[in-house]
Structure formats: C-alpha cells, structure tokens
Short mmCIF file of C-alpha atoms in Angstrom, two decimals:
data_model
loop_
_atom_site.label_atom_id
_atom_site.label_comp_id
_atom_site.label_asym_id
_atom_site.label_seq_id
_atom_site.Cartn_x
_atom_site.Cartn_y
_atom_site.Cartn_z
CA MET A 245 125.80 95.66 74.79
CA GLU A 246 123.98 94.41 77.87
CA LEU A 247 124.96 97.58 79.70
CA ILE A 248 123.25 99.80 77.11
CA TYR A 249 120.15 97.62 77.31
CA THR A 250 120.14 97.96 81.10
CA LEU A 251 120.47 101.74 80.92
CA PHE A 252 117.69 102.10 78.36
CA ARG A 253 115.46 99.73 80.33
CA THR A 254 115.96 101.91 83.40
CA ASN A 255 114.71 104.89 81.36
CA LYS A 256 112.13 103.01 79.29
CA LYS A 257 109.36 105.58 79.73
CA ILE A 258 111.32 108.49 78.32
CA VAL A 259 112.74 106.18 75.62
CA LEU A 260 109.26 105.14 74.45
CA VAL A 261 107.84 108.66 74.55
CA GLY A 262 110.89 110.05 72.78
CA LEU A 263 110.70 107.43 70.02
CA ILE A 264 107.00 108.15 69.53
CA PHE A 265 107.76 111.82 69.00
CA VAL A 266 110.67 110.98 66.67
CA PHE A 267 108.42 108.83 64.49
CA ALA A 268 105.61 111.38 64.60
CA SER A 269 108.04 114.12 63.54
CA ALA A 270 109.27 111.97 60.66
CA PHE A 271 105.72 111.38 59.45
CA ALA A 272 104.97 115.10 59.71
CA ASN A 273 108.00 115.90 57.55
CA ILE A 274 106.97 113.27 55.01
CA GLY A 275 103.50 114.83 55.06
CA ALA A 276 105.09 118.17 54.13
CA ILE A 277 107.01 116.53 51.27
CA ASN A 278 103.83 114.87 50.01
CA PHE A 279 102.00 118.21 50.17
CA ILE A 280 104.72 119.80 48.02
CA ASN A 281 104.56 116.91 45.53
CA GLN A 282 100.79 117.28 45.25
CA THR A 283 101.26 121.00 44.68
CA VAL A 284 103.73 120.30 41.85
CA VAL A 285 101.43 117.73 40.26
CA THR A 286 98.42 120.08 40.38
CA GLU A 287 100.51 123.06 39.25
CA GLY A 288 99.82 124.94 42.50
CA GLN A 289 96.10 124.30 42.84
CA PHE A 290 96.49 121.90 45.79
CA PHE A 291 98.41 124.56 47.72
CA ALA A 292 95.79 127.19 46.93
CA ASP A 293 93.00 124.92 48.17
CA HIS A 294 94.77 123.73 51.35
CA THR A 295 97.06 126.59 52.42
CA LEU A 296 96.08 126.33 56.08
CA MET A 297 96.81 122.60 56.04
CA PHE A 298 100.35 123.23 54.76
CA PHE A 299 101.21 125.65 57.55
CA SER A 300 99.60 123.33 60.10
CA ILE A 301 101.80 120.46 58.88
CA LEU A 302 104.90 122.67 59.09
CA LEU A 303 104.01 123.79 62.62
CA SER A 304 103.36 120.19 63.66
CA ALA A 305 106.68 119.05 62.17
CA PHE A 306 108.50 121.83 64.01
CA VAL A 307 106.87 121.18 67.40
CA LEU A 308 107.23 117.40 67.14
CA ALA A 309 110.90 117.70 66.08
CA VAL A 310 111.72 120.06 68.97
CA VAL A 311 109.99 117.85 71.55
CA ALA A 312 111.59 114.70 70.10
CA GLN A 313 115.08 116.20 70.19
CA TRP A 314 114.52 117.60 73.69
CA LEU A 315 113.35 114.24 75.03
CA MET A 316 116.17 112.26 73.41
CA THR A 317 118.82 114.76 74.50
CA THR A 318 117.44 114.69 78.04
CA LEU A 319 117.67 110.91 77.87
CA SER A 320 121.31 111.04 76.74
CA TYR A 321 122.39 113.28 79.64
CA ARG A 322 120.44 111.16 82.09
CA VAL A 323 122.08 107.98 80.83
CA VAL A 324 125.56 109.52 81.08
CA TYR A 325 124.80 110.63 84.65
CA GLN A 326 123.72 107.11 85.52
CA LEU A 327 126.77 105.66 83.80
CA ARG A 328 129.10 107.86 85.85
CA GLY A 329 127.44 106.77 89.07
CA ARG A 330 127.59 103.16 87.95
CA MET A 331 131.30 103.41 87.14
CA LEU A 332 132.12 104.92 90.54
CA GLY A 333 129.99 102.26 92.23
CA GLN A 334 131.81 99.53 90.32
CA ILE A 335 135.20 100.90 91.38
CA LEU A 336 134.02 101.18 94.99
CA GLY A 337 132.77 97.59 94.89
CA SER A 338 135.93 96.16 93.31
CA GLU A 339 138.43 94.27 95.38
CA TYR A 340 141.69 96.07 96.15
CA GLU A 341 143.76 93.53 94.22
CA HIS A 342 141.70 93.97 91.05
CA ILE A 343 142.09 97.75 91.07
CA GLN A 344 145.82 97.39 91.73
CA SER A 345 146.21 94.89 88.88
CA LEU A 346 144.46 97.23 86.44
CA GLY A 347 146.63 100.18 87.38
CA ARG A 348 145.59 103.75 88.10
CA ASN A 349 146.30 104.86 84.54
CA LYS A 350 143.65 102.51 83.11
CA ILE A 351 141.11 103.55 85.74
CA TYR A 352 141.76 107.27 85.21
CA ALA A 353 141.63 106.86 81.43
CA SER A 354 138.29 105.13 81.71
CA ILE A 355 136.78 107.60 84.17
CA THR A 356 137.92 110.63 82.18
CA LYS A 357 138.46 109.72 78.52
CA ASP A 358 135.91 106.91 78.17
CA ILE A 359 133.14 108.58 80.15
CA ARG A 360 133.62 111.76 78.10
CA SER A 361 133.57 109.79 74.83
CA ILE A 362 130.43 107.92 75.89
CA GLN A 363 128.80 111.19 76.90
CA ASP A 364 129.60 112.74 73.52
CA GLY A 365 128.30 109.61 71.80
CA PHE A 366 125.04 109.65 73.73
CA VAL A 367 124.56 113.36 73.05
CA MET A 368 124.98 112.67 69.33
CA LEU A 369 122.77 109.58 69.40
CA PRO A 370 119.41 111.46 69.35
CA PHE A 371 120.46 113.42 66.25
CA PHE A 372 121.66 110.20 64.63
CA LEU A 373 118.38 108.41 65.40
CA TYR A 374 116.36 111.38 64.20
CA GLY A 375 118.29 111.53 60.93
CA VAL A 376 118.03 107.77 60.36
CA THR A 377 114.29 107.86 61.10
CA LEU A 378 113.73 110.61 58.52
CA VAL A 379 115.79 108.72 55.93
CA VAL A 380 113.82 105.52 56.54
CA ALA A 381 110.53 107.43 56.40
CA GLY A 382 111.64 109.09 53.15
CA PHE A 383 112.37 105.73 51.50
CA ALA A 384 109.10 104.30 52.82
CA TYR A 385 107.34 107.19 51.13
CA MET A 386 109.20 106.49 47.88
CA PHE A 387 108.09 102.86 48.00
CA TRP A 388 104.53 104.10 48.39
CA LEU A 389 104.98 106.34 45.34
CA ASN A 390 106.59 103.82 42.99
CA LEU A 391 107.76 100.35 44.02
CA GLN A 392 110.11 99.80 41.04
CA LEU A 393 111.81 103.19 41.26
CA ALA A 394 112.21 102.83 45.02
CA ALA A 395 113.70 99.34 44.70
CA ILE A 396 116.30 100.53 42.17
CA THR A 397 117.14 103.58 44.28
CA LEU A 398 117.42 101.60 47.49
CA GLY A 399 119.43 98.86 45.75
CA ALA A 400 121.95 101.39 44.47
CA LEU A 401 122.20 102.96 47.92
CA GLY A 402 122.64 99.51 49.46
CA ALA A 403 125.52 98.70 47.11
CA ILE A 404 127.28 101.92 48.04
CA SER A 405 126.54 101.21 51.71
CA ILE A 406 128.71 98.09 51.49
CA VAL A 407 131.65 100.31 50.65
CA GLY A 408 130.62 102.59 53.50
CA LYS A 409 130.52 99.64 55.89
CA VAL A 410 134.09 98.70 54.93
CA LEU A 411 135.25 102.27 55.50
CA THR A 412 133.42 102.42 58.84
CA GLY A 413 134.94 99.10 59.89
CA ARG A 414 138.44 100.38 59.23
CA PHE A 415 137.60 103.55 61.12
CA GLN A 416 136.51 101.52 64.17
CA ALA A 417 139.59 99.27 63.99
CA LEU A 418 141.88 102.30 64.10
CA LEU A 419 139.80 103.79 66.92
CA ARG A 420 140.34 100.65 69.00
CA LYS A 421 144.10 100.87 68.43
CA GLU A 422 144.08 104.54 69.34
CA ARG A 423 142.10 103.85 72.54
CA GLU A 424 144.54 101.15 73.64
CA LEU A 425 147.27 103.78 73.59
CA GLU A 426 145.31 106.04 75.94
CA ASP A 427 146.28 103.87 78.93
CA ASP A 428 149.97 104.41 78.15
CA LEU A 429 149.37 108.12 77.63
CA PHE A 430 147.67 108.48 81.00
CA GLY A 431 150.51 106.48 82.52
CA GLY A 432 152.94 109.05 81.11
CA TYR A 433 150.84 111.93 82.43
CA GLU A 434 150.75 110.25 85.84
CA LYS A 435 154.56 109.93 85.93
CA VAL A 436 155.03 113.59 85.07
CA LEU A 437 152.57 114.72 87.76
CA ASP A 438 153.58 112.28 90.51
CA GLY A 439 157.29 112.77 89.88
CA HIS A 440 157.14 116.51 89.30
CA LYS A 441 159.44 117.35 92.24
CA GLU A 442 162.10 114.91 91.05
CA LEU A 443 161.80 116.11 87.46
CA LEU A 444 162.34 119.70 88.55
CA LEU A 445 165.59 118.59 90.18
CA ASN A 446 166.63 116.56 87.14
CA GLU A 447 165.39 118.30 84.01
CA SER A 448 167.23 115.91 81.68
CA ARG A 449 165.20 113.01 83.05
CA GLY A 450 162.04 115.06 82.56
CA GLN A 451 162.91 115.81 78.95
CA ARG A 452 163.58 112.12 78.27
CA LEU A 453 160.27 111.16 79.85
CA VAL A 454 158.31 113.73 77.83
CA LYS A 455 160.04 112.68 74.62
CA ALA A 456 159.27 109.02 75.33
CA VAL A 457 155.59 109.87 75.76
CA MET A 458 155.37 112.21 72.76
CA HIS A 459 157.39 110.05 70.37
CA GLY A 460 155.67 106.88 71.53
CA PRO A 461 151.95 106.61 72.42
CA ALA A 462 151.14 110.26 71.70
CA ARG A 463 152.49 110.12 68.14
CA LEU A 464 150.92 106.74 67.42
CA SER A 465 147.60 107.98 68.79
CA ARG A 466 147.78 111.01 66.50
CA ASP A 467 148.60 108.86 63.47
CA TYR A 468 145.85 106.33 64.14
CA ARG A 469 143.20 109.01 64.60
CA THR A 470 144.34 110.98 61.55
CA LYS A 471 144.12 107.89 59.35
CA ALA A 472 140.79 106.87 60.88
CA ASP A 473 139.24 110.27 60.16
CA ARG A 474 140.23 109.97 56.50
CA TYR A 475 138.03 106.89 56.17
CA ILE A 476 135.03 108.50 57.83
CA ILE A 477 135.39 111.75 55.85
CA VAL A 478 135.40 109.80 52.58
CA ASN A 479 132.36 107.87 53.76
CA ILE A 480 130.40 110.98 54.74
CA HIS A 481 130.98 112.82 51.46
CA MET A 482 130.54 109.68 49.39
CA MET A 483 127.06 109.09 50.85
CA THR A 484 125.93 112.69 50.35
CA THR A 485 127.20 112.67 46.75
CA VAL A 486 125.45 109.37 46.11
CA ILE A 487 122.13 110.97 47.06
CA LEU A 488 122.57 113.47 44.23
CA ALA A 489 123.51 110.61 41.90
CA LEU A 490 120.33 108.78 42.89
CA ILE A 491 118.32 111.79 41.73
CA GLY A 492 119.90 111.40 38.31
CA LEU A 493 119.22 107.64 38.45
CA SER A 494 115.54 108.33 39.19
CA PHE A 495 115.12 110.55 36.12
CA TRP A 496 117.15 108.09 34.02
CA SER A 497 114.76 105.32 35.07
CA VAL A 498 111.77 107.47 34.12
CA PHE A 499 113.03 108.68 30.73
CA TYR A 500 115.02 105.68 29.47
CA TRP A 501 113.44 102.70 31.20
CA ASP A 502 109.90 104.11 31.38
CA LEU A 503 109.51 103.04 35.03
CA GLY A 504 107.33 105.95 36.06
CA THR A 505 105.89 109.32 35.22
CA LEU A 506 107.70 112.64 35.22
CA GLY A 507 105.68 113.61 38.29
CA GLU A 508 106.91 110.51 40.13
CA GLY A 509 110.50 111.25 39.09
CA THR A 510 110.11 114.80 40.36
CA ALA A 511 108.62 113.50 43.63
CA PHE A 512 111.60 111.17 44.00
CA ALA A 513 114.00 114.04 43.38
CA LEU A 514 112.31 116.21 46.02
CA THR A 515 112.25 113.35 48.51
CA LEU A 516 115.93 112.52 47.93
CA LEU A 517 116.85 116.18 48.36
CA PHE A 518 114.89 116.13 51.61
CA VAL A 519 116.62 112.89 52.70
CA ARG A 520 120.06 114.34 51.99
CA GLN A 521 119.99 116.68 55.01
CA PRO A 522 118.99 114.08 57.65
CA LEU A 523 121.44 111.63 56.06
CA ASN A 524 124.18 114.24 56.49
CA MET A 525 123.03 114.68 60.08
CA ALA A 526 123.25 110.95 60.76
CA MET A 527 126.62 110.54 59.04
CA ASN A 528 128.11 113.51 60.89
CA GLN A 529 127.08 112.04 64.25
CA LEU A 530 128.35 108.55 63.39
CA PRO A 531 132.06 109.11 64.26
CA GLY A 532 131.22 110.32 67.77
CA ILE A 533 128.86 107.40 68.33
CA LEU A 534 131.51 104.93 67.17
CA VAL A 535 134.09 106.54 69.47
CA GLY A 536 131.61 106.16 72.33
CA ARG A 537 131.05 102.51 71.41
CA VAL A 538 134.80 101.81 71.50
CA ALA A 539 135.01 103.57 74.88
CA LEU A 540 132.12 101.50 76.21
CA LEU A 541 133.77 98.26 75.11
CA LYS A 542 137.00 99.42 76.74
CA MET A 543 135.18 100.06 80.01
CA GLN A 544 133.63 96.61 79.90
CA LYS A 545 137.09 95.07 79.47
CA LEU A 546 137.98 96.35 82.94
CA GLN A 547 135.67 93.61 84.25
CA LEU A 548 134.43 95.66 87.16
CA PRO A 549 131.67 94.09 89.28
CA GLU A 550 128.09 95.24 89.42
CA PRO A 551 127.74 98.26 91.73
CA ARG A 552 126.47 97.56 95.22
CA THR A 553 123.15 99.03 96.20
CA GLU A 554 124.15 99.75 99.81
CA ALA A 555 127.16 99.79 102.12
CA HIS A 556 127.95 96.83 104.33
CA ASP A 557 128.56 98.36 107.76
CA ALA A 558 127.41 95.41 109.86
CA PRO A 559 130.38 93.63 111.48
CA LEU A 560 130.76 89.91 110.87
CA LYS A 561 130.95 89.18 114.60
CA GLN A 562 130.26 91.24 117.71
CA ASP A 563 131.61 89.05 120.51
CA TRP A 564 134.59 87.54 118.76
CA GLN A 565 137.57 86.26 120.71
CA ARG A 566 140.35 85.35 118.32
CA ILE A 567 141.62 85.93 114.77
CA ARG A 568 143.57 82.96 113.47
CA VAL A 569 146.05 83.13 110.56
CA ALA A 570 146.85 79.60 109.37
CA ASP A 571 149.63 78.94 106.83
CA VAL A 572 148.76 82.02 104.80
CA GLU A 573 150.71 82.64 101.59
CA TYR A 574 150.49 85.36 98.98
CA ASP A 575 151.77 85.53 95.40
CA TYR A 576 152.49 89.02 94.12
CA PRO A 577 150.70 89.57 90.78
CA GLY A 578 153.09 89.92 87.85
CA ASN A 579 156.17 89.29 89.98
CA SER A 580 157.10 85.63 90.41
CA GLN A 581 160.37 86.51 92.19
CA PHE A 582 158.58 87.64 95.35
CA HIS A 583 156.49 85.39 97.54
CA PHE A 584 155.02 85.93 100.99
CA GLY A 585 154.58 83.22 103.61
CA PRO A 586 153.55 80.83 104.81
CA VAL A 587 152.83 82.55 108.11
CA SER A 588 150.66 81.52 111.05
CA THR A 589 149.65 83.34 114.21
CA GLU A 590 146.72 84.24 116.45
CA ILE A 591 145.54 87.63 117.64
CA ASN A 592 143.31 87.71 120.71
CA ARG A 593 140.59 90.20 121.37
CA GLY A 594 141.79 93.24 123.31
CA GLU A 595 145.48 92.64 122.59
CA LEU A 596 148.03 95.26 121.67
CA VAL A 597 150.29 93.54 119.13
CA PHE A 598 153.38 95.03 117.49
CA LEU A 599 154.39 93.76 114.05
CA VAL A 600 158.09 94.23 113.27
CA GLY A 601 160.57 93.14 110.65
CA HIS A 602 163.21 94.42 108.26
CA ASN A 603 162.31 96.40 105.14
CA GLY A 604 160.88 94.08 102.53
CA ALA A 605 159.92 91.41 105.06
CA GLY A 606 156.25 91.72 104.08
CA LYS A 607 154.73 93.74 106.93
CA THR A 608 152.47 95.76 104.61
CA THR A 609 151.45 92.59 102.77
CA PHE A 610 150.56 90.91 106.08
CA VAL A 611 148.50 93.95 107.11
CA ARG A 612 146.58 93.90 103.83
CA LEU A 613 145.89 90.19 104.23
CA LEU A 614 144.87 90.60 107.86
CA THR A 615 142.49 93.46 107.06
CA GLY A 616 140.88 91.56 104.18
CA LEU A 617 142.08 93.97 101.49
CA THR A 618 143.86 91.13 99.69
CA GLN A 619 143.12 87.44 99.62
CA PRO A 620 145.55 84.64 100.47
CA ALA A 621 146.75 82.48 97.63
CA ARG A 622 146.88 79.60 100.10
CA GLY A 623 146.05 79.18 103.74
CA GLN A 624 143.16 80.59 105.72
CA ILE A 625 142.26 83.56 107.92
CA SER A 626 139.39 82.94 110.32
CA ILE A 627 137.70 84.70 113.20
CA ASP A 628 136.79 82.28 115.97
CA ASN A 629 135.50 79.31 113.95
CA THR A 630 134.36 81.33 110.93
CA ALA A 631 136.62 81.27 107.87
CA ILE A 632 136.92 84.55 105.97
CA THR A 633 135.59 83.97 102.43
CA ASP A 634 134.21 86.01 99.56
CA ASP A 635 130.75 85.72 101.12
CA ASN A 636 131.62 87.34 104.45
CA ARG A 637 134.75 89.39 103.73
CA ARG A 638 132.83 92.68 103.65
CA GLY A 639 131.45 91.98 107.13
CA TYR A 640 134.94 91.15 108.33
CA ARG A 641 136.34 94.40 106.93
CA ALA A 642 133.51 96.27 108.69
CA MET A 643 135.15 95.27 112.00
CA ILE A 644 138.42 97.04 111.18
CA SER A 645 139.66 100.62 111.03
CA ALA A 646 143.13 101.32 109.67
CA VAL A 647 145.68 104.01 108.96
CA LEU A 648 147.91 102.43 106.32
CA THR A 649 151.20 103.72 104.93
CA ASP A 650 149.55 104.82 101.68
CA PHE A 651 146.44 106.20 103.39
CA HIS A 652 144.10 108.76 101.86
CA LEU A 653 142.75 111.49 104.09
CA PHE A 654 139.09 112.40 103.52
CA GLU A 655 137.45 115.66 104.54
CA GLN A 656 134.59 113.63 105.98
CA ALA A 657 135.20 113.12 109.70
CA ALA A 658 132.17 110.94 110.43
CA LEU A 659 129.83 108.89 108.26
CA LYS A 660 126.78 109.97 110.27
CA PRO A 661 127.52 113.55 111.29
CA ASN A 662 125.79 114.88 114.40
CA ASP A 663 126.65 117.10 117.35
CA GLN A 664 127.90 114.17 119.41
CA GLN A 665 130.27 113.06 116.65
CA ASP A 666 131.50 116.61 116.15
CA GLU A 667 132.24 116.89 119.87
CA ALA A 668 134.12 113.58 119.85
CA ALA A 669 136.13 114.77 116.83
CA ARG A 670 136.96 118.05 118.55
CA ALA A 671 138.16 116.17 121.62
CA TRP A 672 140.48 114.06 119.48
CA LEU A 673 141.72 117.12 117.59
CA LYS A 674 142.58 118.79 120.89
CA ARG A 675 144.27 115.67 122.21
CA LEU A 676 146.46 115.40 119.10
CA GLN A 677 147.10 119.17 119.09
CA LEU A 678 145.37 119.81 115.80
CA ASP A 679 142.53 121.98 117.10
CA HIS A 680 144.44 125.19 116.33
CA ILE A 681 144.71 124.12 112.66
CA VAL A 682 141.66 121.99 111.95
CA SER A 683 138.05 122.52 112.96
CA VAL A 684 135.09 120.23 112.39
CA HIS A 685 131.52 121.14 111.52
CA ASN A 686 128.70 118.84 110.51
CA GLY A 687 131.11 115.94 110.17
CA GLN A 688 133.56 117.75 107.90
CA PHE A 689 137.16 118.75 108.59
CA SER A 690 137.94 122.34 107.63
CA VAL A 691 141.32 121.43 106.09
CA VAL A 692 143.27 118.28 105.23
CA ASP A 693 146.22 119.83 103.39
CA LEU A 694 148.72 119.38 106.21
CA SER A 695 152.20 118.04 106.85
CA THR A 696 152.67 114.27 106.72
CA GLY A 697 152.76 113.90 110.50
CA GLN A 698 149.67 116.08 110.95
CA ARG A 699 147.81 114.20 108.24
CA LYS A 700 148.53 110.91 110.01
CA ARG A 701 147.21 112.33 113.26
CA LEU A 702 144.07 113.52 111.49
CA ALA A 703 143.68 110.10 109.86
CA MET A 704 143.86 108.54 113.32
CA VAL A 705 141.05 110.85 114.45
CA THR A 706 138.89 109.53 111.62
CA ALA A 707 139.78 105.91 112.41
CA CYS A 708 138.95 106.31 116.10
CA LEU A 709 135.61 107.96 115.30
CA GLU A 710 134.56 104.82 113.40
CA ASN A 711 134.30 102.97 116.75
CA ARG A 712 135.30 99.57 115.39
CA ASP A 713 136.75 96.68 117.36
CA ILE A 714 140.09 96.44 115.56
CA LEU A 715 142.50 99.28 114.80
CA VAL A 716 145.49 98.74 112.49
CA LEU A 717 148.23 101.37 112.40
CA ASP A 718 150.99 100.87 109.82
CA GLU A 719 154.14 102.85 110.71
CA TRP A 720 151.97 105.60 112.20
CA ALA A 721 154.75 107.00 114.39
CA ALA A 722 157.36 107.09 111.63
CA ASP A 723 156.55 110.68 110.63
CA GLN A 724 155.90 112.06 114.11
CA ASP A 725 158.31 114.17 116.13
CA PRO A 726 159.72 112.67 119.39
CA TYR A 727 156.96 114.25 121.50
CA PHE A 728 154.09 112.70 119.55
CA ARG A 729 155.97 109.42 119.12
CA LYS A 730 156.29 109.12 122.89
CA MET A 731 152.64 110.16 123.37
CA PHE A 732 151.54 107.59 120.80
CA TYR A 733 153.28 104.64 122.43
CA GLU A 734 152.99 105.50 126.11
CA GLU A 735 149.61 107.25 126.24
CA LEU A 736 147.40 106.76 123.19
CA LEU A 737 147.94 103.04 122.62
CA PRO A 738 147.36 102.05 126.28
CA GLU A 739 144.24 104.25 126.40
CA LEU A 740 142.83 102.72 123.21
CA LYS A 741 143.52 99.25 124.55
CA ALA A 742 141.83 100.14 127.83
CA ALA A 743 138.82 101.31 125.79
CA GLY A 744 138.49 97.75 124.46
CA LEU A 745 140.15 98.05 121.06
CA SER A 746 142.33 95.32 119.60
CA LEU A 747 145.42 96.99 118.12
CA ILE A 748 147.88 95.80 115.47
CA VAL A 749 150.73 98.29 115.17
CA VAL A 750 153.52 98.07 112.59
CA SER A 751 156.59 99.60 114.19
CA HIS A 752 160.38 99.90 114.17
CA ASP A 753 160.62 101.61 117.57
CA ASP A 754 162.15 98.81 119.64
CA ARG A 755 162.51 101.08 122.69
CA TYR A 756 158.73 101.00 123.04
CA PHE A 757 158.24 97.25 122.61
CA HIS A 758 157.50 96.99 126.32
CA VAL A 759 154.13 98.66 125.66
CA ALA A 760 152.89 95.72 123.59
CA ASP A 761 151.32 92.52 124.87
CA ARG A 762 153.14 90.66 122.13
CA VAL A 763 155.65 91.41 119.39
CA LEU A 764 155.36 89.48 116.11
CA GLU A 765 158.47 89.52 113.95
CA LEU A 766 158.32 88.80 110.23
CA SER A 767 161.42 87.16 108.80
CA LYS A 768 162.38 84.61 106.18
CA GLY A 769 161.40 81.91 108.63
CA GLY A 770 157.83 83.22 108.84
CA LEU A 771 156.14 84.99 111.72
CA VAL A 772 157.90 84.65 115.07
CA ASP A 773 156.07 85.42 118.32
CA MET A 774 158.48 87.29 120.59
CA GLN A 775 157.83 87.84 124.27
CA ALA A 776 157.59 91.59 124.81
CA ALA A 777 159.90 92.99 127.42
CA GLY A 778 158.20 94.09 130.59
#
C-alpha cells in the first residue's frame, strides 16, 4: 500500500487536522455518555446541577463531528482527484509496447471501474474511521469504568470478530475473482462498440457476441458478487446482534458473577447501545472500502511507471547527420510465428526516403522501431554515434513528428498557442483546402470529425506545426483523392524537404517513386536500398 501512503503523505496536513477532530469528536461523545451515566447514578441530580454543561458537550460533539467529517470527506475527494491525475500520468509515461501488451480493455476497466471503486472507497473511508474511532473510544471508556467487565466484553467481541474476519476474507476473495472478470467484460463492450457497423450488417453475429458476454463473464461476475454480498450481510448483522448480546453478558456478569455494581452494568449497557450505531456505520462502509482496496491492487498489477513531472521536448541532437539502423530485429509479443528482421539501413539528414513493401512485410513495425515507439529485441538504432537507449529515447522521440496509420487526431493544433502559430495553422489549412471546413483559434481546431482523407490532412497540419527535424508519414496518401495524392507527392513533399525536413514516407504509389532520394523495400531478405528512378 505504498501508493496510499504516498497520497496521504502528500495531504499530511489535512490528514493530521482531520484525525485530531475525529478524536476530539469521539471524546466529546464519550463525555456525553459519561454525563448520562452520572445522571443515572445520581438519579437526575447531576443533570440538574450541570444542565448547561450537558448542552455544551452536545454542541461540541456536533460541531466537532461535522468538522471532522467535512475534513475527511474533503480529503477523500482530493485523494481521488490526485489518483486520477496520477493514473493518466502513468499511462502517458508508459512505453507504447507496455500499453499494447496490457490491452485497451484492461486500461479502460482500470480508468473507469477501478477509479470509481477507489473513489467510492475513499468517500466511505471517513465514515468508517469515524465509526471505528467511536467504537474504540467507547471500549476505552468501559475499561475505565470496570476493567474486568470490559475485558470479558472485549474478549467476547474478539472471538466473534474471528468469525467476521473469515467472512470478510471470503468476501474479498470473491471480489478479486469478480474484478478479474471486468477486463473480459470491457473487452466484450469494446467489441460491440468498435464492431457496431459490422454487427448491424450481421445481426446473428451480434447476438452470438452478446450471448457470449452475458453467459460468460457477465454471469460469473453476477454470481461472484451475489455470493460475496451474502458473506458481508451476515457479518454486518452478526456484529450488530452481538452488541445486544454483550449487553446481556454485562448484566449476567454483574448479577451472577458479581463483577460490578448495577450502576456499572447500566453504564456498560448505555455505552454498548451508543457503540452499536458507529459500529453499524463502520460495518456498512466496509464493503465499499474492500472493493476499493481490490481495485487499487488491480491498478498496481498494471505495473505502470511513476508519472513524469514534465514533458521532454528537448531533442536529443540538433545538428545530427545520420540515423543508423544496424541488424535490428523485433519479436511480436504473444505471437512466436511472426518475427521482424534483421534489417539494416541508414537515413541521412535532409533525405526524402520512401519505404515500400508488400502487405505484412513489416513497414508499420519498422516505422514504430524507427520512431522509438517500440524497442528492438536485438540490434541497435543510433543517431550519429549515439545509441538510442532507455536513457535518451524520449529525447530521440522529441526529434520526430509522425502521422501513423492508426493516428489519433487532437483538437489541439499547437502546444504553445499564439497568434503566429494560429496564422501558420491557417496557412496550412488553406493549402490543404480545409479552411472552408476547419478554423483555428487559440491553438484549437474548430472540428476534427471529418472524413478519413480530411482527417489525415488535418493530422499533417498538426505534425508540420511541431517544427521537428524528422517527419514520418505512414500511408498518408492512401485515403486521398487523385488531386491531393498528386499534390502530396509532387508539391508538398519536395517543399517540406526544401524546408530542411528529413522525410520517411510509407507508400505503395510506385508512379511517384521518382520524387524520393531513395526507396527502401522491405522483403523477406530484409531491407533493400533501391535506386529511385530519376
């Protein structure tokens, strides 16, 4: 639970102040119980003599309880806010391969289900702590009243608590099983949403998919949670019933074992009745806290790195001359039948290089390796005489802009919006004939919900605005009409090269190979350097 410790340490001031008010509120409530006991012992005289004190204690207990709950609830929402930011930062700081190996369903389940469960758990935690504190204070008061009676009462409660611990343990075990199924459930949801068009065209397939989800992980999840709740319900009502039994035990000890006076037995009964309500409060919050704990453990199993405090925008090298790929190989995770490489090549600064090859040759894999998104299993990528390693990979990636085949289009046009950037964006929008559809203001595009070809053009605008040395375009022209395809190859690429960019373009358009300085062809034999025509 190092994460919880870190979060509480970050908020240590409000934690300490909140705990002080919780303890003070507990003592005020015990003071009220003691006042009532003294009133019973003196047959009302103590109340008559100290009426103002009684109402002062009640007011103090009320104010302290309200402030304590307010502080602890504020803490819980603050911690959840910080946890959300931490989770997003961890995802942002994770390597591409790690996120891909986890799968989107696990990530989505953790961001949505786990964060919500942790939030609910943290919201319940102040009430749980408040209830536990009052119960502990109540038993401390009983020990002050009569050591023997308190020891017997606490011993009996401890024996029953062993049974409660067993029930709680089974509840948690079933919760863990139920949480493991959430990844499969989110995977099913993802298939239904991502494949919605295909499922509309083939309703039988859709029905089979829904039945597989509902009769598989959904049903098991329901059964696990139903059984788990039975254990916790028994535990809750067992503990509250035991409190009433302990009242009987207290009077039994007084009358049959002569372990105290009738006044002490009555004081014990009043205190136990008082303890029953905060115990109910604590027990009712316990399931939500345990669900949050399971969610937290599930998040930690993702093994995401510590979030980064700042972005790494500084390029590894300014005046570089050559990128060298030496005997690079890549093993596809979870698929031993496919293997990439070894491949070797060099890309010189200012070159316009086309990367070609048949479908499945590994062009996208090569692009991901070249851009530093994935790491070679063997071999080395270096820039000039500097090998790309874990220590400098972020700086290397900061040299590259890319529009990949599976690109995501952001509304944000520029990282540092200003009038100059907006003007540059507008110039690009006009050049790519998007200005009649998309406008830009304060670094934000007005719309990104466009056709595939238009979205690629808008993604290229964003990439060019980044002003980086290297631009990678993976099958950019594939979704363009003949006019924009011709413009791309015969106008845009030469202009970008003339502006000093180094360009790696994945393409199938052999009629435009003459535009490139070099054409690299991926095949079973590796990476072949072809002399571009013209």
